[in-house]
Short mmCIF file of C-alpha atoms in Angstrom, two decimals:
data_model
loop_
_atom_site.label_atom_id
_atom_site.label_comp_id
_atom_site.label_asym_id
_atom_site.label_seq_id
_atom_site.Cartn_x
_atom_site.Cartn_y
_atom_site.Cartn_z
CA MET A 14 0.97 -52.19 18.22
CA PHE A 15 -2.04 -50.84 16.55
CA ALA A 16 -0.68 -48.62 14.37
CA ASP A 17 2.25 -50.78 13.34
CA LYS A 18 -0.33 -53.44 11.55
CA PHE A 19 -2.32 -50.72 9.99
CA ASN A 20 0.40 -48.56 8.64
CA ASN A 21 1.63 -51.75 7.10
CA THR A 22 -1.59 -53.48 6.10
CA VAL A 23 -4.11 -49.75 4.92
CA ASP A 24 -2.95 -47.60 2.18
CA GLN A 25 -5.29 -45.02 3.18
CA LEU A 26 -7.85 -43.83 5.54
CA ASP A 27 -10.76 -41.64 5.09
CA ILE A 28 -12.78 -41.05 8.22
CA LEU A 29 -11.56 -41.74 11.61
CA VAL A 30 -13.57 -41.69 14.61
CA ASN A 31 -12.40 -41.12 18.46
CA ASN A 32 -15.39 -42.31 20.25
CA ALA A 33 -12.70 -44.33 23.29
CA GLY A 34 -13.81 -43.30 26.63
CA CYS A 35 -14.81 -43.44 30.22
CA TYR A 36 -16.63 -41.77 32.72
CA THR A 37 -14.92 -43.09 36.30
CA PHE A 38 -15.88 -41.84 40.20
CA LYS A 39 -13.36 -43.24 41.66
CA LYS A 40 -10.19 -41.95 40.24
CA TYR A 41 -7.70 -45.13 38.43
CA THR A 42 -4.55 -45.04 37.43
CA THR A 43 -2.76 -46.60 34.41
CA ASP A 44 0.26 -49.05 34.18
CA ASP A 45 1.67 -46.19 32.56
CA GLY A 46 1.02 -43.85 35.48
CA MET A 47 -1.46 -41.57 33.59
CA ASP A 48 -5.54 -40.72 35.36
CA LEU A 49 -7.39 -43.41 33.59
CA THR A 50 -10.36 -40.49 32.19
CA MET A 51 -7.38 -38.80 30.70
CA GLN A 52 -5.49 -41.59 29.12
CA VAL A 53 -8.86 -43.02 27.50
CA ASN A 54 -10.62 -39.73 26.47
CA TYR A 55 -7.76 -37.49 25.40
CA LEU A 56 -4.25 -39.26 25.50
CA GLY A 57 -4.54 -42.31 24.11
CA PRO A 58 -6.93 -40.77 21.06
CA PHE A 59 -4.58 -38.11 20.33
CA PHE A 60 -1.75 -40.38 20.20
CA MET A 61 -2.95 -42.79 17.44
CA THR A 62 -4.17 -40.56 15.71
CA LYS A 63 -0.62 -38.66 15.29
CA LEU A 64 0.95 -42.42 14.35
CA ILE A 65 -1.72 -42.85 11.49
CA MET A 66 -1.82 -39.27 10.48
CA GLU A 67 0.34 -40.15 7.39
CA LYS A 68 -3.09 -42.51 6.20
CA LEU A 69 -5.17 -39.99 6.65
CA LEU A 70 -3.12 -37.70 4.59
CA LYS A 71 -3.02 -39.62 1.54
CA SER A 72 -6.90 -39.59 1.53
CA PRO A 73 -7.82 -36.48 -1.10
CA GLN A 74 -10.72 -35.22 1.94
CA CYS A 75 -10.48 -37.38 5.24
CA ARG A 76 -12.49 -36.53 8.02
CA ILE A 77 -11.83 -36.91 11.45
CA VAL A 78 -14.69 -36.61 13.86
CA ASN A 79 -13.95 -36.73 17.96
CA VAL A 80 -16.68 -37.48 20.55
CA THR A 81 -16.49 -35.25 23.18
CA SER A 82 -19.42 -33.30 25.86
CA GLY A 83 -20.96 -30.24 26.10
CA VAL A 84 -19.48 -29.90 29.85
CA TYR A 85 -15.88 -29.59 28.43
CA THR A 86 -17.30 -25.32 28.57
CA LYS A 87 -16.86 -25.66 32.64
CA ALA A 88 -13.47 -27.43 32.41
CA SER A 89 -9.70 -26.02 32.39
CA VAL A 90 -6.15 -27.65 31.24
CA ASP A 91 -4.05 -27.48 33.55
CA PHE A 92 -0.46 -27.79 31.94
CA GLU A 93 2.15 -28.87 34.18
CA ASP A 94 -0.12 -32.36 34.79
CA LEU A 95 -1.43 -33.50 31.50
CA SER A 96 -1.40 -37.42 32.20
CA GLY A 97 -4.43 -35.79 34.94
CA ASN A 98 -3.20 -36.87 38.10
CA ARG A 99 -3.35 -34.06 39.75
CA THR A 100 -7.47 -34.15 39.16
CA ARG A 101 -9.77 -35.41 41.96
CA ASN A 102 -12.98 -34.56 41.24
CA PHE A 103 -14.45 -37.06 39.32
CA PHE A 104 -16.67 -34.71 37.21
CA PHE A 105 -13.98 -32.55 36.30
CA ARG A 106 -11.35 -35.24 35.48
CA TYR A 107 -14.06 -35.89 32.47
CA ALA A 108 -14.63 -32.28 32.03
CA ASN A 109 -11.08 -31.94 31.76
CA SER A 110 -10.64 -34.32 29.01
CA LYS A 111 -13.08 -33.52 27.35
CA LEU A 112 -12.23 -29.81 26.76
CA CYS A 113 -8.48 -30.85 25.62
CA VAL A 114 -10.18 -33.28 22.92
CA SER A 115 -12.41 -30.14 21.88
CA LEU A 116 -9.08 -28.23 21.78
CA TRP A 117 -7.11 -31.03 19.69
CA THR A 118 -9.65 -30.78 17.04
CA LYS A 119 -9.36 -27.01 16.71
CA ALA A 120 -5.37 -27.75 16.24
CA LEU A 121 -6.31 -30.37 13.62
CA ALA A 122 -8.33 -28.23 11.28
CA ARG A 123 -5.35 -25.53 12.02
CA HIS A 124 -1.90 -27.23 11.33
CA PHE A 125 -4.13 -29.77 8.23
CA PRO A 126 -6.06 -26.99 6.34
CA SER A 127 -6.25 -28.22 3.32
CA ASN A 128 -6.95 -32.02 3.16
CA VAL A 129 -8.90 -32.94 6.91
CA SER A 130 -11.72 -31.96 8.24
CA ALA A 131 -11.39 -32.32 11.90
CA PHE A 132 -14.79 -31.99 13.97
CA TYR A 133 -15.75 -32.35 17.46
CA VAL A 134 -19.18 -33.50 18.12
CA HIS A 135 -21.42 -34.17 21.44
CA PRO A 136 -23.79 -37.59 21.32
CA GLY A 137 -26.25 -36.38 24.31
CA MET A 138 -26.62 -38.49 27.49
CA VAL A 139 -26.10 -42.40 26.02
CA ILE A 140 -26.74 -45.54 27.62
CA SER A 141 -23.32 -47.31 26.64
CA ASN A 142 -20.68 -48.59 28.63
CA ILE A 143 -18.69 -45.33 29.64
CA LEU A 144 -19.23 -45.45 32.70
CA LEU A 145 -17.15 -47.91 33.44
CA ASP A 146 -17.88 -48.22 37.71
CA ARG A 147 -21.44 -48.33 37.40
CA LYS A 148 -21.54 -50.58 40.78
CA SER A 149 -20.82 -47.22 42.76
CA VAL A 150 -22.82 -45.66 44.77
CA GLY A 151 -22.72 -42.85 41.89
CA GLY A 152 -23.10 -45.59 39.00
CA ARG A 153 -26.43 -46.95 40.49
CA PHE A 154 -27.58 -43.39 41.35
CA ILE A 155 -27.44 -42.13 37.58
CA LYS A 156 -28.63 -45.63 36.78
CA ALA A 157 -31.97 -45.81 38.82
CA THR A 158 -33.03 -42.37 38.28
CA LEU A 159 -31.38 -40.78 34.68
CA PHE A 160 -31.05 -43.81 32.53
CA ARG A 161 -34.53 -43.34 31.27
CA TYR A 162 -33.46 -40.03 30.16
CA TYR A 163 -30.59 -41.17 28.04
CA ARG A 164 -30.61 -41.85 23.99
CA ASN A 165 -29.89 -45.63 23.36
CA CYS A 166 -26.36 -45.92 21.17
CA PHE A 167 -28.40 -45.94 18.00
CA GLU A 168 -30.02 -42.11 18.53
CA GLY A 169 -26.47 -40.82 19.78
CA ALA A 170 -24.42 -41.84 17.12
CA GLN A 171 -26.11 -39.78 14.81
CA THR A 172 -24.59 -36.77 15.50
CA THR A 173 -20.89 -37.97 14.77
CA ILE A 174 -22.32 -39.98 11.57
CA HIS A 175 -23.57 -36.90 10.40
CA CYS A 176 -20.06 -36.18 10.34
CA CYS A 177 -18.51 -38.87 9.14
CA VAL A 178 -21.04 -38.60 5.64
CA ALA A 179 -22.88 -35.05 5.03
CA PRO A 180 -21.45 -33.18 2.16
CA CYS A 181 -20.35 -29.66 2.28
CA LEU A 182 -19.34 -29.95 5.68
CA GLU A 183 -15.11 -28.95 5.13
CA LYS A 184 -16.10 -25.32 5.40
CA TYR A 185 -16.72 -25.77 8.95
CA SER A 186 -13.62 -27.88 9.74
CA GLY A 187 -12.72 -26.94 13.94
CA SER A 188 -16.59 -26.83 14.77
CA TYR A 189 -18.76 -28.34 17.10
CA PHE A 190 -21.82 -30.15 16.58
CA SER A 191 -24.71 -31.22 18.68
CA ASN A 192 -27.19 -32.42 17.17
CA CYS A 193 -26.66 -32.93 13.72
CA GLU A 194 -26.14 -29.12 13.80
CA LEU A 195 -23.25 -26.87 13.98
CA GLN A 196 -23.37 -25.42 17.43
CA ASP A 197 -22.57 -21.79 17.98
CA LYS A 198 -20.08 -22.16 20.91
CA ALA A 199 -19.22 -19.36 22.90
CA ASN A 200 -15.43 -19.37 22.16
CA LEU A 201 -13.26 -19.93 25.94
CA GLN A 202 -10.67 -16.67 26.79
CA ASN A 203 -7.70 -17.29 24.80
CA GLU A 204 -9.05 -20.27 23.42
CA GLU A 205 -7.10 -19.40 20.60
CA ASP A 206 -3.41 -19.49 22.32
CA LEU A 207 -5.28 -22.91 24.59
CA VAL A 208 -5.37 -24.68 20.83
CA GLU A 209 -1.38 -23.46 20.41
CA LYS A 210 -0.20 -24.35 23.42
CA LEU A 211 -1.98 -27.51 24.57
CA TRP A 212 -0.75 -29.15 21.05
CA VAL A 213 2.59 -28.29 21.11
CA GLN A 214 2.35 -29.58 25.25
CA THR A 215 0.75 -32.76 24.33
CA ASN A 216 3.23 -33.53 21.55
CA LEU A 217 5.85 -32.89 23.73
CA PHE A 218 4.94 -35.00 26.32
CA LEU A 219 3.68 -38.20 24.47
CA ASN A 220 7.26 -37.54 23.23
CA ASN A 221 9.09 -37.52 26.81
CA TYR A 222 6.59 -40.52 27.55
CA GLU A 223 8.19 -42.35 24.67
CA VAL A 224 11.36 -41.27 25.39
CA SER A 225 11.16 -42.35 28.43
CA LYS A 226 9.39 -45.92 27.50
CA LYS A 227 11.63 -47.04 25.80
CA SER A 228 14.88 -46.50 28.01
CA CYS A 229 13.19 -48.45 30.43
CA GLU A 230 12.21 -51.46 28.14
CA SER A 231 16.34 -50.93 27.21
CA ILE A 232 17.06 -50.94 30.73
CA LYS A 233 15.18 -53.92 31.45
CA THR A 234 17.05 -55.66 28.60
CA CYS A 235 20.49 -55.34 29.85
#
């Protein structure tokens, strides 16, 4: 496992960028039984960050930058289905995962206030490999009509880089950035409750998954 190798070879981590992401028109289920979009965009980064948090906490002042999207304000969290399997619509699969990323970032800032600065950033619409099924009807439509208006990867990375290295951002931990600037996003209804509930429920979900996976592996070896 990557986290085991990382923890055994690295003393401390000063900057972590969670940039993995995907957007699909077709619904895919992973080998873990989760929606691909939710696992790649949210659950995977959450789990990996959790596994290497000890190395981040050894840094005098580390930064965690999570890549989200401005569409998160259109989303909702289904606490009964953190795996994302119930959501069929491709837009809401993506938006819901990015809302979870945004709320998780606020939770990181709340739970690690002393030496962790966490930010969530909107890179803009970027020409990248995030669109997995480009040959689908939706993928071909975007490529033919919208790609000309998208940013290239260098342009799209600038806000992320800004949050990694710009000085004096610690006081804005838990905040949202776009175009290298702090954004005054309207708070979601009951946002503070959502932040804490998602933090607790995601940790519980992943802990239960680990236990279930280990039980299955034990049965296979019997």
